[in-house]
Amino acid sequence: APFQDMFNSSGPGAIGQDPLINELEKDPAISRITLVSIPAVTVNRVNVRAVTATAVRGRGPMLLSAAEGRLPAADDQIALGASTMRTVGARIGSLVRVTATDPGGATRAGRFRVVGLIPLPTDFGTGGIGTGAALTTEGYAGLVCPPSPGQARCRDAVTHSAQVILVHAAPGPAGAAALARHVARNHDNAAKPTAPAALVNFGASAAFPLLLGGVVAVCGLAALAHLLVVSVARRRTESGLLAALGMVRRQLAAIVFWQATTVAVVAIAAGIPLGIAAGRAIWRAFAISLGVVPVPVVQAWLVVALAAGALLAANALAAVPAMSAARSRPGPLLRTE
């Protein structure tokens, strides 16, 4: 999540929304502040919890992230979680009907354009990272506070009903110290974003990709070993002829090692780019299906280590076939021909 800490402005012992906002705004080390409420709405007749947000400091409409598309910025825009978007039958760019209850208990309806797919923090109580919606506070106020004599009072009530305050500190030691100071002052109502259970469960099963990679590597090494053994067996006559022409055992063995190295280099040159591209595509599809932001990370040192390990393993496998080729005796081999 783009926010670093969240404060419940109405929890037990909380100092209240306005005093907490004033406290945060007076601190120059707090770079971004977003006010969030979680009202109940319906989207295409599906009941969900919506995150209504407004930024009181910093760039951007809210301290959230979009997995696809963008965050809502205009009053007639909305973003949906992945599960909610599938349930309501919407997509980015389509119009959805949103209804909500105004402060007087009347039902209000309006049309909003879906502009993004958004992961909803599990701490907000919307039902999970893929469940819920997000829109601007002004957009929500425009929905539940239509033109009327009491519109100003209604809008004031909506904009001053933030349940959660999201904050992000300026980078560096000063920002970290300021954030720690505010958390200490409001420790009973402060919390950091938690990892979604779906991603935690996926991380817990991270051994599966490693096991799959290990099986593929073993199969590749077995294929290389078979190639080298068969190659040496089929070219015993050529090896005998080369020995008769003056090649020593070290040179005959080097031919096998170079063959193994060439095969490994070609596999690395083709496999690494294809593997990275396939991994990015698979991760993006998995992340979008959950409704989270797809951020693939390719560690250069790990790629280099895998390439070096593949070369070493290929040459280690070539040792036995190389010894067999080096022991070739030209006389018996040439006589059989």
CSV table of C-alpha atoms in Angstrom, one decimal:
chain,number,residue,atom,x,y,z
A,1,ALA,CA,0.0,0.0,0.0
A,2,PRO,CA,1.2,3.5,-0.7
A,3,PHE,CA,0.4,4.7,2.9
A,4,GLN,CA,2.7,3.9,5.7
A,5,ASP,CA,0.4,4.2,8.7
A,6,MET,CA,-3.3,4.6,9.3
A,7,PHE,CA,-5.0,6.2,12.2
A,8,ASN,CA,-8.6,5.5,13.4
A,9,SER,CA,-10.0,8.9,14.2
A,10,SER,CA,-13.0,7.6,16.1
A,11,GLY,CA,-11.6,4.7,18.0
A,12,PRO,CA,-11.4,4.5,21.8
A,13,GLY,CA,-9.1,7.2,23.1
A,14,ALA,CA,-8.9,8.9,19.7
A,15,ILE,CA,-8.4,12.7,19.8
A,16,GLY,CA,-10.9,13.2,17.0
A,17,GLN,CA,-10.7,13.8,13.2
A,18,ASP,CA,-10.0,17.5,13.2
A,19,PRO,CA,-7.4,17.6,16.0
A,20,LEU,CA,-5.6,14.7,14.5
A,21,ILE,CA,-5.6,16.3,11.0
A,22,ASN,CA,-4.3,19.5,12.5
A,23,GLU,CA,-1.5,17.6,14.3
A,24,LEU,CA,-0.5,15.9,11.1
A,25,GLU,CA,-0.7,19.0,8.9
A,26,LYS,CA,1.5,21.0,11.2
A,27,ASP,CA,4.3,18.5,10.7
A,28,PRO,CA,6.2,19.2,7.5
A,29,ALA,CA,7.8,15.8,7.5
A,30,ILE,CA,4.3,14.2,6.8
A,31,SER,CA,4.1,14.5,3.0
A,32,ARG,CA,0.7,13.0,2.2
A,33,ILE,CA,-2.6,12.7,4.1
A,34,THR,CA,-5.8,11.1,2.9
A,35,LEU,CA,-9.1,11.0,4.7
A,36,VAL,CA,-11.2,7.8,4.3
A,37,SER,CA,-14.7,6.8,5.1
A,38,ILE,CA,-16.2,3.3,4.5
A,39,PRO,CA,-20.0,3.7,3.7
A,40,ALA,CA,-22.2,1.0,2.4
A,41,VAL,CA,-23.4,1.3,-1.2
A,42,THR,CA,-24.7,-0.9,-4.0
A,43,VAL,CA,-23.1,-1.2,-7.4
A,44,ASN,CA,-25.5,-2.7,-10.0
A,45,ARG,CA,-27.6,-4.0,-7.1
A,46,VAL,CA,-24.6,-5.7,-5.4
A,47,ASN,CA,-24.1,-4.6,-1.8
A,48,VAL,CA,-20.5,-3.6,-1.1
A,49,ARG,CA,-18.5,-1.3,1.1
A,50,ALA,CA,-17.0,1.7,-0.6
A,51,VAL,CA,-13.8,3.6,0.2
A,52,THR,CA,-14.5,7.3,-0.1
A,53,ALA,CA,-11.3,9.3,0.0
A,54,THR,CA,-10.0,12.8,-0.3
A,55,ALA,CA,-6.5,14.0,-0.1
A,56,VAL,CA,-5.8,17.0,2.3
A,57,ARG,CA,-2.1,17.0,1.5
A,58,GLY,CA,0.1,15.7,-1.3
A,59,ARG,CA,-0.4,14.9,-4.9
A,60,GLY,CA,-3.0,12.5,-6.2
A,61,PRO,CA,-6.6,11.9,-5.2
A,62,MET,CA,-5.9,9.3,-2.5
A,63,LEU,CA,-3.2,7.1,-0.9
A,64,LEU,CA,-4.2,4.0,-2.7
A,65,SER,CA,-3.0,2.1,-5.8
A,66,ALA,CA,-4.6,1.0,-9.0
A,67,ALA,CA,-3.9,-2.5,-10.3
A,68,GLU,CA,-5.2,-1.5,-13.8
A,69,GLY,CA,-6.5,1.7,-15.1
A,70,ARG,CA,-6.3,4.6,-12.6
A,71,LEU,CA,-7.7,5.9,-9.4
A,72,PRO,CA,-10.9,7.9,-9.4
A,73,ALA,CA,-10.3,11.6,-9.6
A,74,ALA,CA,-13.5,13.1,-10.9
A,75,ASP,CA,-16.8,13.1,-9.0
A,76,ASP,CA,-18.5,10.7,-11.5
A,77,GLN,CA,-15.7,8.1,-11.4
A,78,ILE,CA,-15.4,4.9,-9.5
A,79,ALA,CA,-12.8,2.0,-9.1
A,80,LEU,CA,-13.8,-1.5,-8.3
A,81,GLY,CA,-12.1,-4.5,-6.7
A,82,ALA,CA,-11.5,-7.5,-8.9
A,83,SER,CA,-14.1,-9.7,-7.4
A,84,THR,CA,-16.7,-6.9,-7.3
A,85,MET,CA,-16.0,-6.0,-10.9
A,86,ARG,CA,-16.7,-9.6,-12.0
A,87,THR,CA,-19.8,-9.9,-9.8
A,88,VAL,CA,-21.4,-6.7,-11.1
A,89,GLY,CA,-20.5,-7.5,-14.7
A,90,ALA,CA,-18.4,-4.3,-15.2
A,91,ARG,CA,-15.1,-3.5,-16.8
A,92,ILE,CA,-12.9,-0.5,-17.1
A,93,GLY,CA,-14.7,2.1,-19.1
A,94,SER,CA,-18.2,0.9,-18.4
A,95,LEU,CA,-21.0,2.7,-16.5
A,96,VAL,CA,-22.4,1.3,-13.3
A,97,ARG,CA,-25.4,2.3,-11.2
A,98,VAL,CA,-24.5,3.2,-7.6
A,99,THR,CA,-27.0,3.7,-4.9
A,100,ALA,CA,-26.5,4.9,-1.3
A,101,THR,CA,-28.5,6.1,1.7
A,102,ASP,CA,-28.4,9.8,2.5
A,103,PRO,CA,-28.2,11.1,6.1
A,104,GLY,CA,-32.0,11.4,6.2
A,105,GLY,CA,-32.4,7.7,5.3
A,106,ALA,CA,-33.5,8.2,1.6
A,107,THR,CA,-32.0,6.1,-1.2
A,108,ARG,CA,-30.1,8.1,-3.8
A,109,ALA,CA,-28.8,6.7,-7.1
A,110,GLY,CA,-26.3,7.9,-9.7
A,111,ARG,CA,-24.2,6.6,-12.6
A,112,PHE,CA,-20.4,6.3,-12.3
A,113,ARG,CA,-17.8,5.4,-14.9
A,114,VAL,CA,-15.4,2.6,-13.9
A,115,VAL,CA,-11.9,4.0,-14.3
A,116,GLY,CA,-9.7,1.4,-12.6
A,117,LEU,CA,-9.2,-2.0,-10.9
A,118,ILE,CA,-8.1,-1.3,-7.3
A,119,PRO,CA,-6.9,-3.5,-4.4
A,120,LEU,CA,-8.7,-2.7,-1.2
A,121,PRO,CA,-6.7,-2.9,2.0
A,122,THR,CA,-8.0,-5.7,4.2
A,123,ASP,CA,-7.7,-3.3,7.2
A,124,PHE,CA,-10.6,-1.2,5.9
A,125,GLY,CA,-13.3,-3.9,6.4
A,126,THR,CA,-14.5,-4.0,2.8
A,127,GLY,CA,-14.3,-7.8,2.7
A,128,GLY,CA,-10.9,-8.4,1.1
A,129,ILE,CA,-8.5,-7.0,-1.5
A,130,GLY,CA,-10.8,-7.8,-4.4
A,131,THR,CA,-14.1,-6.8,-2.8
A,132,GLY,CA,-15.5,-3.2,-2.6
A,133,ALA,CA,-15.3,0.1,-4.5
A,134,ALA,CA,-13.5,3.4,-4.2
A,135,LEU,CA,-14.6,6.9,-5.2
A,136,THR,CA,-13.8,10.4,-4.2
A,137,THR,CA,-15.5,11.9,-1.1
A,138,GLU,CA,-16.9,14.7,-3.3
A,139,GLY,CA,-18.3,12.1,-5.7
A,140,TYR,CA,-20.0,10.3,-2.8
A,141,ALA,CA,-21.3,13.6,-1.4
A,142,GLY,CA,-22.7,14.5,-4.8
A,143,LEU,CA,-24.6,11.2,-4.8
A,144,VAL,CA,-26.1,11.4,-1.3
A,145,CYS,CA,-26.5,15.2,-1.1
A,146,PRO,CA,-28.5,16.3,-4.2
A,147,PRO,CA,-29.4,20.0,-4.6
A,148,SER,CA,-31.7,21.0,-1.8
A,149,PRO,CA,-31.9,23.5,1.0
A,150,GLY,CA,-29.9,21.2,3.2
A,151,GLN,CA,-27.3,20.3,0.7
A,152,ALA,CA,-24.5,22.3,2.3
A,153,ARG,CA,-25.2,20.7,5.7
A,154,CYS,CA,-25.3,17.3,4.2
A,155,ARG,CA,-22.0,17.8,2.4
A,156,ASP,CA,-20.4,19.1,5.5
A,157,ALA,CA,-21.5,16.0,7.4
A,158,VAL,CA,-20.2,13.7,4.7
A,159,THR,CA,-16.8,15.4,4.4
A,160,HIS,CA,-16.3,15.4,8.2
A,161,SER,CA,-17.1,11.8,8.8
A,162,ALA,CA,-13.7,10.2,8.0
A,163,GLN,CA,-13.1,7.0,9.9
A,164,VAL,CA,-9.5,6.5,8.9
A,165,ILE,CA,-6.6,8.8,8.2
A,166,LEU,CA,-3.9,7.5,5.9
A,167,VAL,CA,-0.4,9.1,6.1
A,168,HIS,CA,2.8,8.9,4.2
A,169,ALA,CA,6.0,10.5,5.6
A,170,ALA,CA,8.7,12.3,3.6
A,171,PRO,CA,11.7,10.0,2.7
A,172,GLY,CA,14.6,10.0,5.0
A,173,PRO,CA,15.3,9.9,8.8
A,174,ALA,CA,13.3,13.0,9.5
A,175,GLY,CA,10.1,11.5,7.9
A,176,ALA,CA,10.6,8.1,9.8
A,177,ALA,CA,11.1,9.9,13.1
A,178,ALA,CA,8.0,12.1,12.6
A,179,LEU,CA,5.9,9.1,11.7
A,180,ALA,CA,7.1,7.2,14.8
A,181,ARG,CA,6.3,10.2,16.9
A,182,HIS,CA,2.7,10.4,15.7
A,183,VAL,CA,2.3,6.7,16.1
A,184,ALA,CA,3.6,6.9,19.7
A,185,ARG,CA,1.1,9.7,20.5
A,186,ASN,CA,-1.8,7.7,19.0
A,187,HIS,CA,-0.6,4.2,19.6
A,188,ASP,CA,-4.0,2.8,20.5
A,189,ASN,CA,-5.5,3.9,17.1
A,190,ALA,CA,-2.5,3.5,14.8
A,191,ALA,CA,-1.8,0.6,12.6
A,192,LYS,CA,0.4,-0.3,9.6
A,193,PRO,CA,-1.0,-1.9,6.4
A,194,THR,CA,-1.1,-5.7,6.7
A,195,ALA,CA,-0.3,-8.2,4.0
A,196,PRO,CA,-3.4,-9.6,2.4
A,197,ALA,CA,-4.1,-13.2,3.4
A,198,ALA,CA,-4.2,-14.4,-0.3
A,199,LEU,CA,-0.7,-13.1,-0.8
A,200,VAL,CA,0.5,-14.5,2.5
A,201,ASN,CA,-0.9,-17.9,1.6
A,202,PHE,CA,0.8,-17.7,-1.8
A,203,GLY,CA,4.1,-16.7,-0.2
A,204,ALA,CA,3.8,-19.7,2.2
A,205,SER,CA,3.6,-21.9,-0.8
A,206,ALA,CA,6.6,-20.3,-2.5
A,207,ALA,CA,8.4,-23.6,-2.3
A,208,PHE,CA,6.2,-24.9,-5.2
A,209,PRO,CA,7.8,-22.6,-7.8
A,210,LEU,CA,11.3,-23.7,-6.5
A,211,LEU,CA,10.3,-27.3,-6.7
A,212,LEU,CA,8.9,-26.9,-10.2
A,213,GLY,CA,12.1,-25.1,-11.2
A,214,GLY,CA,14.2,-27.9,-9.7
A,215,VAL,CA,12.3,-30.6,-11.6
A,216,VAL,CA,12.7,-28.7,-14.9
A,217,ALA,CA,16.4,-28.2,-14.2
A,218,VAL,CA,16.9,-31.9,-13.5
A,219,CYS,CA,15.0,-32.8,-16.7
A,220,GLY,CA,17.2,-30.4,-18.6
A,221,LEU,CA,20.4,-31.8,-17.1
A,222,ALA,CA,19.3,-35.3,-17.8
A,223,ALA,CA,18.6,-34.4,-21.5
A,224,LEU,CA,22.1,-32.8,-21.7
A,225,ALA,CA,23.7,-35.9,-20.2
A,226,HIS,CA,21.9,-38.1,-22.7
A,227,LEU,CA,23.0,-35.9,-25.5
A,228,LEU,CA,26.6,-36.0,-24.5
A,229,VAL,CA,26.7,-39.8,-24.0
A,230,VAL,CA,25.0,-40.5,-27.3
A,231,SER,CA,27.2,-38.0,-29.1
A,232,VAL,CA,30.4,-39.6,-27.8
A,233,ALA,CA,29.1,-43.1,-28.6
A,234,ARG,CA,28.2,-42.2,-32.2
A,235,ARG,CA,31.4,-40.3,-32.9
A,236,ARG,CA,33.8,-42.9,-31.5
A,237,THR,CA,35.2,-43.4,-35.0
A,238,GLU,CA,35.8,-39.7,-35.5
A,239,SER,CA,37.5,-39.6,-32.1
A,240,GLY,CA,39.7,-42.5,-33.2
A,241,LEU,CA,40.6,-40.7,-36.4
A,242,LEU,CA,41.4,-37.5,-34.6
A,243,ALA,CA,43.6,-39.5,-32.1
A,244,ALA,CA,45.4,-41.1,-35.1
A,245,LEU,CA,46.0,-37.7,-36.6
A,246,GLY,CA,47.8,-36.6,-33.4
A,247,MET,CA,45.2,-35.3,-30.9
A,248,VAL,CA,46.0,-36.1,-27.3
A,249,ARG,CA,43.5,-37.2,-24.7
A,250,ARG,CA,43.2,-33.7,-23.2
A,251,GLN,CA,42.2,-32.3,-26.6
A,252,LEU,CA,39.6,-35.1,-27.2
A,253,ALA,CA,38.1,-34.4,-23.8
A,254,ALA,CA,38.0,-30.7,-24.5
A,255,ILE,CA,35.8,-31.3,-27.5
A,256,VAL,CA,33.1,-32.8,-25.2
A,257,PHE,CA,33.4,-30.0,-22.7
A,258,TRP,CA,33.1,-27.4,-25.4
A,259,GLN,CA,30.0,-29.2,-26.7
A,260,ALA,CA,28.4,-29.1,-23.3
A,261,THR,CA,29.3,-25.4,-22.8
A,262,THR,CA,27.9,-24.5,-26.2
A,263,VAL,CA,24.6,-26.2,-25.5
A,264,ALA,CA,24.4,-24.6,-22.1
A,265,VAL,CA,25.2,-21.1,-23.4
A,266,VAL,CA,22.5,-21.4,-26.1
A,267,ALA,CA,20.0,-22.6,-23.5
A,268,ILE,CA,20.9,-19.7,-21.2
A,269,ALA,CA,20.7,-17.1,-24.0
A,270,ALA,CA,17.3,-18.3,-25.1
A,271,GLY,CA,15.9,-19.5,-21.7
A,272,ILE,CA,16.5,-16.4,-19.5
A,273,PRO,CA,14.7,-13.8,-21.7
A,274,LEU,CA,11.9,-16.2,-22.4
A,275,GLY,CA,11.6,-17.2,-18.7
A,276,ILE,CA,11.6,-13.6,-17.5
A,277,ALA,CA,8.9,-12.8,-20.1
A,278,ALA,CA,6.8,-15.8,-19.2
A,279,GLY,CA,7.2,-15.2,-15.5
A,280,ARG,CA,6.1,-11.5,-15.8
A,281,ALA,CA,3.0,-12.6,-17.8
A,282,ILE,CA,2.0,-15.3,-15.4
A,283,TRP,CA,2.6,-13.1,-12.4
A,284,ARG,CA,0.6,-10.2,-14.0
A,285,ALA,CA,-2.3,-12.6,-14.7
A,286,PHE,CA,-2.2,-13.9,-11.2
A,287,ALA,CA,-2.0,-10.5,-9.6
A,288,ILE,CA,-4.8,-9.0,-11.7
A,289,SER,CA,-7.1,-12.0,-10.9
A,290,LEU,CA,-6.6,-11.1,-7.2
A,291,GLY,CA,-6.9,-7.4,-7.9
A,292,VAL,CA,-3.4,-6.4,-6.6
A,293,VAL,CA,-0.8,-4.3,-8.2
A,294,PRO,CA,1.5,-6.5,-10.4
A,295,VAL,CA,5.0,-5.5,-9.6
A,296,PRO,CA,7.4,-8.1,-11.0
A,297,VAL,CA,10.9,-8.1,-9.5
A,298,VAL,CA,13.8,-9.7,-11.4
A,299,GLN,CA,17.0,-10.0,-9.2
A,300,ALA,CA,20.0,-9.6,-11.5
A,301,TRP,CA,22.3,-11.5,-9.1
A,302,LEU,CA,20.0,-14.5,-9.0
A,303,VAL,CA,19.9,-14.6,-12.9
A,304,VAL,CA,23.7,-14.4,-13.0
A,305,ALA,CA,24.0,-17.1,-10.3
A,306,LEU,CA,21.6,-19.4,-12.2
A,307,ALA,CA,23.5,-18.9,-15.5
A,308,ALA,CA,26.8,-19.7,-13.8
A,309,GLY,CA,25.3,-22.7,-12.1
A,310,ALA,CA,24.0,-24.0,-15.4
A,311,LEU,CA,27.4,-23.7,-17.0
A,312,LEU,CA,29.1,-25.5,-14.1
A,313,ALA,CA,26.5,-28.3,-14.0
A,314,ALA,CA,26.8,-28.8,-17.8
A,315,ASN,CA,30.6,-29.1,-17.6
A,316,ALA,CA,30.3,-31.4,-14.6
A,317,LEU,CA,28.0,-33.7,-16.6
A,318,ALA,CA,30.4,-33.7,-19.4
A,319,ALA,CA,33.2,-35.1,-17.3
A,320,VAL,CA,32.3,-38.8,-17.7
A,321,PRO,CA,31.6,-38.6,-21.5
A,322,ALA,CA,34.8,-36.6,-21.9
A,323,MET,CA,36.9,-39.3,-20.1
A,324,SER,CA,35.3,-41.9,-22.3
A,325,ALA,CA,36.2,-39.9,-25.5
A,326,ALA,CA,39.7,-39.4,-24.2
A,327,ARG,CA,40.2,-43.2,-23.8
A,328,SER,CA,39.3,-43.9,-27.4
A,329,ARG,CA,42.0,-46.0,-29.1
A,330,PRO,CA,42.4,-45.3,-32.8
A,331,GLY,CA,43.5,-48.8,-33.9
A,332,PRO,CA,40.5,-51.0,-32.9
A,333,LEU,CA,38.1,-48.3,-33.9
A,334,LEU,CA,39.6,-47.8,-37.4
A,335,ARG,CA,39.9,-51.5,-38.0
A,336,THR,CA,36.2,-52.0,-37.5
A,337,GLU,CA,35.5,-49.6,-40.3
